[in-house]
Amino acid sequence: MKLKDAAHLFRLAGVFAAGILIFILVRSYLVPKSFGQYGHFRGDALTEIKAQPISYAGHQACEACHSDVLDLKSKGKHAQVNCEACHGPLAKHADDPGGVTPEKLDTAKLCVRCHEANSAKPKKFPQVASMEHSGGLACNECHTPHSPAIVTEGGKK
Amino acid sequence: MPTDGFMYPNEIELQWSVLIVLYPFLTGLVAGAFILASLERVFRVEAVKPTYRLALLTALAFLLVAPLPLQLHLGHPERSFEMYLTPHRSSAMAMFGFVYLWYLMAVLVLEIWLDYRRDIVVLSQTTTGIKRLLYRVLTLGSSNISENALAIDNRVGWVITVIGIPSAFLLHGYVGFIFGSIKANPWWSTPLMPVVFLFSAMVSGIAAVLLLYMLLNRLRKQPSDIRCVDTVAKYLFYMFIIDFSLEMVDLIHRIYESDESFRSLDFMVHTRLFLSQVVIQILLGTVLPIVLLALTQVARLSEIARKRIYVFAGCLTLIGIFAMRWNVVIGGQLFSKSFLGYTTYKMGFATKEGLLPAIVLTVLPLFILWVLVKVLPPWSEKETAPVSAAVAAN
Amino acid sequence: MNMTRRHFLVLLPAAALAWENILAGAPETATNYHTSEHWWGMLVDIEKCIGCGSCVRACQKENNVPDGYYRTWIERYRIKEVNGVETLEVDSPDGGMNGFPSSNEPGVKEFFVPKMCNHCADSPCTQVCPVGATFVTPDGVVLVDEKYCLGCRYCIQACPYGCRFLHPQKNVAQKCTLCYHRITQGLTTACCENCPTGARQLADLKNPKDPIHEFLRTHSVQVLKPHLATGAKLFYNGLDGAVR
């Protein structure tokens, strides 16, 4: 008697149950396979992010061929400056040394990026007001970029 | 440059637009309207009965639109279903999908269905054509409207309303939590945020139902029940007092504590937010309606005067609550998290997240409400005769 | 302490092996990289930063960062003090990509602060992601899954450091990946590789041979906004209290 009068509620419950069931089925089908592999994210995302191509080969790659530069550089003030910091991204060159040749650098523009005097730079960092210092002359007229200290007859200046 | 001082370079662009202002405004109306409806059902405030069904339909109309601004705002709307597939348990936003579905299906639709079931069955027998088909589907194939069945419906409906009240609190409290739980943003980060959102939601929902009730009666050329209108206005007044006190507690607390963000935020309130926060939200949108409503409580005013004041205060309230949402969402993005600078929000017009879609989304619920009122008329007097006839025939 | 040299020695064999494999076109087998054996962070030495912008440029080139957005940037702080009252000026023209004009104002404390994602251990950004599109990897790097991100921008709001942005074309959140494609192959990040003064050092906190441990022991090192308890792993040496 009572159950009969609540029949419409059971029908409604049936509609809800069907909805929930469909949701569970659809969900199990749509959740990416690798989700939860390492945590609450798509495990394949790691592989995809790792696959991004490299632009900067890294100094280790440069040094494999350019050991002469490494020797020169390691004795000078620029020992800690990595190759591509000045030469730019050269992974393509490292991939194909013959086919891709790096651009020649303009020291008049390049060196001031670091060495132009600025009151906010650490005081012990070597810096010059470039116009006063060289009057627009390219830096490599006097300095060797890979070992920039100028050696005079009396020793290092 | 639209910025003053220093912003972190990625901060110059605002992330959450007017659509995200609209979203808490709309859900607020839902929660508020539902709580007004439950006054009659659970707390047996008989005077507000004429607004009961209208409040439920209003809540449904606004709830149906509430996720649309969010959807429109997403960079990839086609991926929003992921929230149901892989909800992140630590994210307040991930709970949105479930709270929303729960509230829509388990509370609102269910309560409306139970309350209208008798009407639906009757209509499925008295209408023709597509309408008849629609009502037939809505009956779920059961036309049992015997006294026993209706008594069961009534009891289940009561239980659902009781469950619905905390659900409405949850729906809107969690919207406040979305903002209040962001520790990176001192303008948002306060445990009071969900509570303030909740009470401002009730204020806006009650005001909206009050206005809609009077407007629809006017359109139907029926007199509004003054006892009902007075009672609803009285509840609006009480809620407003609580809401305003909470906001003041928050404000005083911030001023007194004066943490590292205070100078930056204080400056923002006095400059970029002055119009929308101090003038529109606090003075015009809160203090003035409270004073007006207090006047109707204290002074002996004529019926016409009271109704006019209610309409005026109701409109101001809605503007004020919208301004409050604006100041929370937009205000929280105008200052730099370095506390050293400010940016500006430039709202587009006919862009994806501009003013035009915001206006459309504000009007859309009213249109849906109009359809709902056509399909499920909230007024009882017209149906009284056929219903009793049908019951007798049964 | 000569960090770069020691670092170089640590990384060299792995990197050489990696490069051979990259040349052979099989980056996935580059090294026997196990996520459980690493816990990445970075050391920034403010006393060494010259504000040249090399890191910003390198990052933009390595990662195709869209114009006007930054995965790393440099801020210049200028602090004037009169009668114990400090006034603060901060700027970052184009994210410091092209360096900074000298102010030459006497009596002002000036310094550069390189910024980027802190790869927080208790990251507030990954906490709020509704779907698991941004996450902390088992080796401690905070990443975004471009194919899964909704573009809701909640993570951008939740980052206290302003490190995230919405990619204007892809419409997904983006941020520093700590050059995950490089560090998992034994290389260092593009910014560290190109920092001419060694102001930035990639650090593997799980590698007992990494010089970071010695550095942390012997220096006063701080993270940004420590009161937010984000578990930031971007360690700053010589950080001024004014920096936010």
mmCIF file of C-alpha atoms in Angstrom, chain C:
data_model
loop_
_atom_site.group_PDB
_atom_site.id
_atom_site.type_symbol
_atom_site.label_atom_id
_atom_site.label_comp_id
_atom_site.label_asym_id
_atom_site.label_seq_id
_atom_site.Cartn_x
_atom_site.Cartn_y
_atom_site.Cartn_z
ATOM 1 C CA MET C 1 84.394 28.240 -3.207
ATOM 2 C CA ASN C 2 84.415 27.364 -6.825
ATOM 3 C CA MET C 3 80.976 26.029 -7.488
ATOM 4 C CA THR C 4 80.929 26.054 -11.225
ATOM 5 C CA ARG C 5 84.014 23.935 -11.501
ATOM 6 C CA ARG C 6 82.785 21.384 -9.028
ATOM 7 C CA HIS C 7 79.404 21.345 -10.612
ATOM 8 C CA PHE C 8 80.925 20.820 -13.972
ATOM 9 C CA LEU C 9 82.809 17.805 -12.682
ATOM 10 C CA VAL C 10 79.639 16.326 -11.248
ATOM 11 C CA LEU C 11 77.668 16.762 -14.426
ATOM 12 C CA LEU C 12 80.267 16.022 -17.045
ATOM 13 C CA PRO C 13 80.159 12.234 -17.501
ATOM 14 C CA ALA C 14 76.385 12.124 -17.472
ATOM 15 C CA ALA C 15 76.185 15.040 -19.881
ATOM 16 C CA ALA C 16 78.671 13.555 -22.313
ATOM 17 C CA LEU C 17 76.699 10.341 -22.350
ATOM 18 C CA ALA C 18 73.509 12.320 -22.801
ATOM 19 C CA TRP C 19 74.818 14.261 -25.722
ATOM 20 C CA GLU C 20 75.922 11.128 -27.544
ATOM 21 C CA ASN C 21 72.440 9.783 -27.225
ATOM 22 C CA ILE C 22 70.854 13.031 -28.307
ATOM 23 C CA LEU C 23 73.048 12.957 -31.400
ATOM 24 C CA ALA C 24 71.929 9.387 -31.975
ATOM 25 C CA GLY C 25 68.353 10.687 -31.941
ATOM 26 C CA ALA C 26 67.208 8.855 -28.836
ATOM 27 C CA PRO C 27 66.774 11.392 -26.064
ATOM 28 C CA GLU C 28 64.483 9.123 -24.069
ATOM 29 C CA THR C 29 67.337 6.721 -23.448
ATOM 30 C CA ALA C 30 69.800 9.537 -22.842
ATOM 31 C CA THR C 31 70.645 8.684 -19.267
ATOM 32 C CA ASN C 32 69.479 6.252 -16.739
ATOM 33 C CA TYR C 33 67.460 9.009 -15.193
ATOM 34 C CA HIS C 34 65.415 7.957 -12.200
ATOM 35 C CA THR C 35 63.064 10.551 -10.807
ATOM 36 C CA SER C 36 63.320 9.112 -7.323
ATOM 37 C CA GLU C 37 67.058 9.876 -7.176
ATOM 38 C CA HIS C 38 66.741 13.642 -7.622
ATOM 39 C CA TRP C 39 65.190 16.591 -5.833
ATOM 40 C CA TRP C 40 65.803 19.731 -7.803
ATOM 41 C CA GLY C 41 66.217 23.274 -6.618
ATOM 42 C CA MET C 42 68.323 26.280 -7.474
ATOM 43 C CA LEU C 43 70.746 28.581 -5.781
ATOM 44 C CA VAL C 44 70.803 32.273 -6.669
ATOM 45 C CA ASP C 45 73.704 34.350 -5.442
ATOM 46 C CA ILE C 46 72.548 37.954 -5.466
ATOM 47 C CA GLU C 47 76.083 39.164 -4.775
ATOM 48 C CA LYS C 48 77.142 37.754 -8.136
ATOM 49 C CA CYS C 49 74.260 38.938 -10.319
ATOM 50 C CA ILE C 50 75.217 41.729 -12.727
ATOM 51 C CA GLY C 51 71.759 42.146 -14.272
ATOM 52 C CA CYS C 52 73.012 41.367 -17.783
ATOM 53 C CA GLY C 53 69.813 39.562 -18.777
ATOM 54 C CA SER C 54 71.594 36.510 -20.227
ATOM 55 C CA CYS C 55 69.360 34.159 -18.256
ATOM 56 C CA VAL C 56 66.182 35.842 -19.474
ATOM 57 C CA ARG C 57 67.286 35.741 -23.107
ATOM 58 C CA ALA C 58 68.479 32.165 -22.823
ATOM 59 C CA CYS C 59 65.177 31.102 -21.290
ATOM 60 C CA GLN C 60 63.169 32.824 -24.010
ATOM 61 C CA LYS C 61 65.202 31.091 -26.718
ATOM 62 C CA GLU C 62 65.338 27.674 -25.128
ATOM 63 C CA ASN C 63 61.647 27.550 -24.279
ATOM 64 C CA ASN C 64 59.939 29.729 -26.910
ATOM 65 C CA VAL C 65 58.471 31.992 -24.257
ATOM 66 C CA PRO C 66 55.883 34.333 -25.831
ATOM 67 C CA ASP C 67 56.761 38.040 -26.001
ATOM 68 C CA GLY C 68 55.850 40.053 -22.944
ATOM 69 C CA TYR C 69 55.726 37.019 -20.640
ATOM 70 C CA TYR C 70 58.548 35.686 -18.525
ATOM 71 C CA ARG C 71 59.486 32.329 -17.087
ATOM 72 C CA THR C 72 62.425 34.069 -15.495
ATOM 73 C CA TRP C 73 63.123 37.765 -15.080
ATOM 74 C CA ILE C 74 65.441 40.125 -13.221
ATOM 75 C CA GLU C 75 64.335 42.875 -10.855
ATOM 76 C CA ARG C 76 66.470 45.812 -9.839
ATOM 77 C CA TYR C 77 65.946 47.047 -6.315
ATOM 78 C CA ARG C 78 66.929 50.588 -5.346
ATOM 79 C CA ILE C 79 66.615 51.400 -1.678
ATOM 80 C CA LYS C 80 66.984 54.926 -0.369
ATOM 81 C CA GLU C 81 67.199 55.464 3.336
ATOM 82 C CA VAL C 82 66.568 58.847 4.985
ATOM 83 C CA ASN C 83 66.341 59.079 8.789
ATOM 84 C CA GLY C 84 65.640 55.394 9.092
ATOM 85 C CA VAL C 85 62.776 55.512 6.603
ATOM 86 C CA GLU C 86 63.321 53.371 3.549
ATOM 87 C CA THR C 87 61.851 54.115 0.174
ATOM 88 C CA LEU C 88 61.845 51.380 -2.374
ATOM 89 C CA GLU C 89 62.005 51.534 -6.142
ATOM 90 C CA VAL C 90 61.878 48.384 -8.191
ATOM 91 C CA ASP C 91 61.977 48.005 -11.942
ATOM 92 C CA SER C 92 62.291 45.243 -14.481
ATOM 93 C CA PRO C 93 62.209 46.707 -18.008
ATOM 94 C CA ASP C 94 61.312 43.849 -20.399
ATOM 95 C CA GLY C 95 61.993 41.478 -17.549
ATOM 96 C CA GLY C 96 65.594 42.707 -17.501
ATOM 97 C CA MET C 97 66.109 40.939 -20.814
ATOM 98 C CA ASN C 98 68.274 43.747 -22.229
ATOM 99 C CA GLY C 99 69.972 44.760 -19.025
ATOM 100 C CA PHE C 100 69.347 47.927 -17.028
ATOM 101 C CA PRO C 101 70.301 51.558 -17.590
ATOM 102 C CA SER C 102 72.657 52.781 -14.885
ATOM 103 C CA SER C 103 71.116 55.193 -12.399
ATOM 104 C CA ASN C 104 74.433 56.531 -11.043
ATOM 105 C CA GLU C 105 72.620 57.990 -8.062
ATOM 106 C CA PRO C 106 74.898 58.206 -5.033
ATOM 107 C CA GLY C 107 73.893 56.956 -1.612
ATOM 108 C CA VAL C 108 71.440 54.361 -2.876
ATOM 109 C CA LYS C 109 71.601 50.658 -2.165
ATOM 110 C CA GLU C 110 71.175 48.853 -5.465
ATOM 111 C CA PHE C 111 71.159 45.232 -6.444
ATOM 112 C CA PHE C 112 69.609 42.758 -8.884
ATOM 113 C CA VAL C 113 67.293 39.903 -7.985
ATOM 114 C CA PRO C 114 66.773 37.166 -10.585
ATOM 115 C CA LYS C 115 63.348 35.588 -10.204
ATOM 116 C CA MET C 116 61.689 32.446 -11.508
ATOM 117 C CA CYS C 117 59.491 29.612 -10.324
ATOM 118 C CA ASN C 118 60.524 28.522 -6.829
ATOM 119 C CA HIS C 119 59.571 24.903 -7.522
ATOM 120 C CA CYS C 120 57.933 24.827 -4.122
ATOM 121 C CA ALA C 121 57.711 21.507 -2.321
ATOM 122 C CA ASP C 122 54.322 22.534 -0.891
ATOM 123 C CA SER C 123 53.326 24.481 -3.930
ATOM 124 C CA PRO C 124 50.162 26.558 -3.613
ATOM 125 C CA CYS C 125 49.677 26.489 -7.395
ATOM 126 C CA THR C 126 49.472 22.731 -7.798
ATOM 127 C CA GLN C 127 47.276 22.541 -4.717
ATOM 128 C CA VAL C 128 44.491 24.513 -6.379
ATOM 129 C CA CYS C 129 44.559 22.931 -9.860
ATOM 130 C CA PRO C 130 41.112 21.373 -10.223
ATOM 131 C CA VAL C 131 42.108 18.585 -12.600
ATOM 132 C CA GLY C 132 45.741 17.682 -11.970
ATOM 133 C CA ALA C 133 47.080 19.565 -14.976
ATOM 134 C CA THR C 134 49.868 21.095 -12.935
ATOM 135 C CA PHE C 135 51.802 18.981 -10.512
ATOM 136 C CA VAL C 136 55.042 18.443 -8.641
ATOM 137 C CA THR C 137 57.080 15.691 -10.271
ATOM 138 C CA PRO C 138 58.666 13.008 -8.087
ATOM 139 C CA ASP C 139 61.983 14.818 -8.595
ATOM 140 C CA GLY C 140 60.587 18.095 -7.278
ATOM 141 C CA VAL C 141 59.846 20.119 -10.395
ATOM 142 C CA VAL C 142 56.540 21.942 -10.827
ATOM 143 C CA LEU C 143 55.225 21.364 -14.358
ATOM 144 C CA VAL C 144 52.132 22.056 -16.447
ATOM 145 C CA ASP C 145 50.499 19.470 -18.693
ATOM 146 C CA GLU C 146 49.611 21.516 -21.768
ATOM 147 C CA LYS C 147 47.260 18.886 -23.087
ATOM 148 C CA TYR C 148 45.254 18.728 -19.880
ATOM 149 C CA CYS C 149 45.154 22.322 -18.627
ATOM 150 C CA LEU C 150 41.695 23.942 -18.719
ATOM 151 C CA GLY C 151 42.997 27.477 -18.662
ATOM 152 C CA CYS C 152 41.011 28.373 -15.533
ATOM 153 C CA ARG C 153 43.959 30.388 -14.216
ATOM 154 C CA TYR C 154 43.408 29.472 -10.608
ATOM 155 C CA CYS C 155 47.079 28.464 -10.354
ATOM 156 C CA ILE C 156 48.165 31.880 -11.634
ATOM 157 C CA GLN C 157 46.171 33.477 -8.820
ATOM 158 C CA ALA C 158 47.602 31.085 -6.263
ATOM 159 C CA CYS C 159 51.283 31.668 -7.081
ATOM 160 C CA PRO C 160 52.628 34.228 -4.596
ATOM 161 C CA TYR C 161 55.637 34.972 -6.795
ATOM 162 C CA GLY C 162 53.964 35.901 -10.088
ATOM 163 C CA CYS C 163 55.744 33.104 -11.935
ATOM 164 C CA ARG C 164 52.843 31.861 -14.024
ATOM 165 C CA PHE C 165 51.028 33.273 -17.012
ATOM 166 C CA LEU C 166 48.434 32.200 -19.550
ATOM 167 C CA HIS C 167 50.038 31.437 -22.899
ATOM 168 C CA PRO C 168 48.303 33.875 -25.267
ATOM 169 C CA GLN C 169 48.018 31.377 -28.136
ATOM 170 C CA LYS C 170 47.862 28.020 -26.393
ATOM 171 C CA ASN C 171 45.451 29.312 -23.712
ATOM 172 C CA VAL C 172 47.037 27.171 -21.031
ATOM 173 C CA ALA C 173 49.036 28.105 -17.959
ATOM 174 C CA GLN C 174 52.788 28.202 -18.494
ATOM 175 C CA LYS C 175 55.771 28.571 -16.260
ATOM 176 C CA CYS C 176 59.408 27.667 -15.739
ATOM 177 C CA THR C 177 59.958 23.929 -16.234
ATOM 178 C CA LEU C 178 63.420 24.103 -14.674
ATOM 179 C CA CYS C 179 64.382 23.007 -18.199
ATOM 180 C CA TYR C 180 63.057 19.570 -17.383
ATOM 181 C CA HIS C 181 64.013 18.428 -20.878
ATOM 182 C CA ARG C 182 67.624 19.356 -20.105
ATOM 183 C CA ILE C 183 68.114 18.368 -16.488
ATOM 184 C CA THR C 184 66.736 14.889 -17.105
ATOM 185 C CA GLN C 185 69.485 14.470 -19.694
ATOM 186 C CA GLY C 186 72.334 15.549 -17.462
ATOM 187 C CA LEU C 187 72.494 19.132 -18.703
ATOM 188 C CA THR C 188 71.937 22.185 -16.571
ATOM 189 C CA THR C 189 69.122 24.688 -17.210
ATOM 190 C CA ALA C 190 69.422 27.253 -19.994
ATOM 191 C CA CYS C 191 69.587 30.119 -17.486
ATOM 192 C CA CYS C 192 72.325 28.498 -15.418
ATOM 193 C CA GLU C 193 74.254 27.464 -18.519
ATOM 194 C CA ASN C 194 74.259 31.060 -19.723
ATOM 195 C CA CYS C 195 74.829 32.936 -16.481
ATOM 196 C CA PRO C 196 78.298 34.451 -16.978
ATOM 197 C CA THR C 197 79.002 34.983 -13.287
ATOM 198 C CA GLY C 198 77.656 31.762 -11.836
ATOM 199 C CA ALA C 199 74.960 33.660 -9.954
ATOM 200 C CA ARG C 200 72.559 30.826 -10.716
ATOM 201 C CA GLN C 201 73.370 27.235 -9.892
ATOM 202 C CA LEU C 202 71.094 24.293 -10.499
ATOM 203 C CA ALA C 203 71.081 22.144 -7.373
ATOM 204 C CA ASP C 204 70.172 18.517 -6.856
ATOM 205 C CA LEU C 205 69.303 18.301 -3.185
ATOM 206 C CA LYS C 206 69.285 14.495 -3.251
ATOM 207 C CA ASN C 207 72.787 14.258 -4.669
ATOM 208 C CA PRO C 208 75.186 14.142 -1.715
ATOM 209 C CA LYS C 209 78.040 15.307 -3.961
ATOM 210 C CA ASP C 210 76.213 18.441 -5.063
ATOM 211 C CA PRO C 211 78.035 21.552 -3.784
ATOM 212 C CA ILE C 212 74.673 23.008 -2.707
ATOM 213 C CA HIS C 213 74.920 21.183 0.631
ATOM 214 C CA GLU C 214 78.263 22.748 1.473
ATOM 215 C CA PHE C 215 76.955 26.134 0.377
ATOM 216 C CA LEU C 216 73.793 25.901 2.501
ATOM 217 C CA ARG C 217 75.928 24.916 5.497
ATOM 218 C CA THR C 218 78.292 27.822 5.188
ATOM 219 C CA HIS C 219 76.056 30.696 4.060
ATOM 220 C CA SER C 220 73.000 32.569 5.286
ATOM 221 C CA VAL C 221 70.517 31.525 2.678
ATOM 222 C CA GLN C 222 66.895 32.627 2.454
ATOM 223 C CA VAL C 223 63.872 31.913 0.257
ATOM 224 C CA LEU C 224 61.274 34.430 -0.944
ATOM 225 C CA LYS C 225 58.193 35.041 1.226
ATOM 226 C CA PRO C 226 59.148 32.403 3.801
ATOM 227 C CA HIS C 227 56.075 33.266 5.913
ATOM 228 C CA LEU C 228 53.886 31.672 3.230
ATOM 229 C CA ALA C 229 55.534 28.299 3.897
ATOM 230 C CA THR C 230 55.505 27.226 0.285
ATOM 231 C CA GLY C 231 58.590 25.064 0.646
ATOM 232 C CA ALA C 232 60.353 27.176 -1.981
ATOM 233 C CA LYS C 233 63.499 25.569 -3.392
ATOM 234 C CA LEU C 234 64.936 28.694 -4.995
ATOM 235 C CA PHE C 235 67.583 29.579 -2.423
ATOM 236 C CA TYR C 236 68.942 33.106 -2.338
ATOM 237 C CA ASN C 237 72.304 34.064 -0.945
ATOM 238 C CA GLY C 238 72.567 37.693 0.159
ATOM 239 C CA LEU C 239 68.833 38.375 -0.046
ATOM 240 C CA ASP C 240 67.845 41.794 1.284
ATOM 241 C CA GLY C 241 64.834 41.937 3.603
ATOM 242 C CA ALA C 242 63.153 44.420 1.293
ATOM 243 C CA VAL C 243 62.788 41.885 -1.518
ATOM 244 C CA ARG C 244 59.244 40.631 -2.083
#
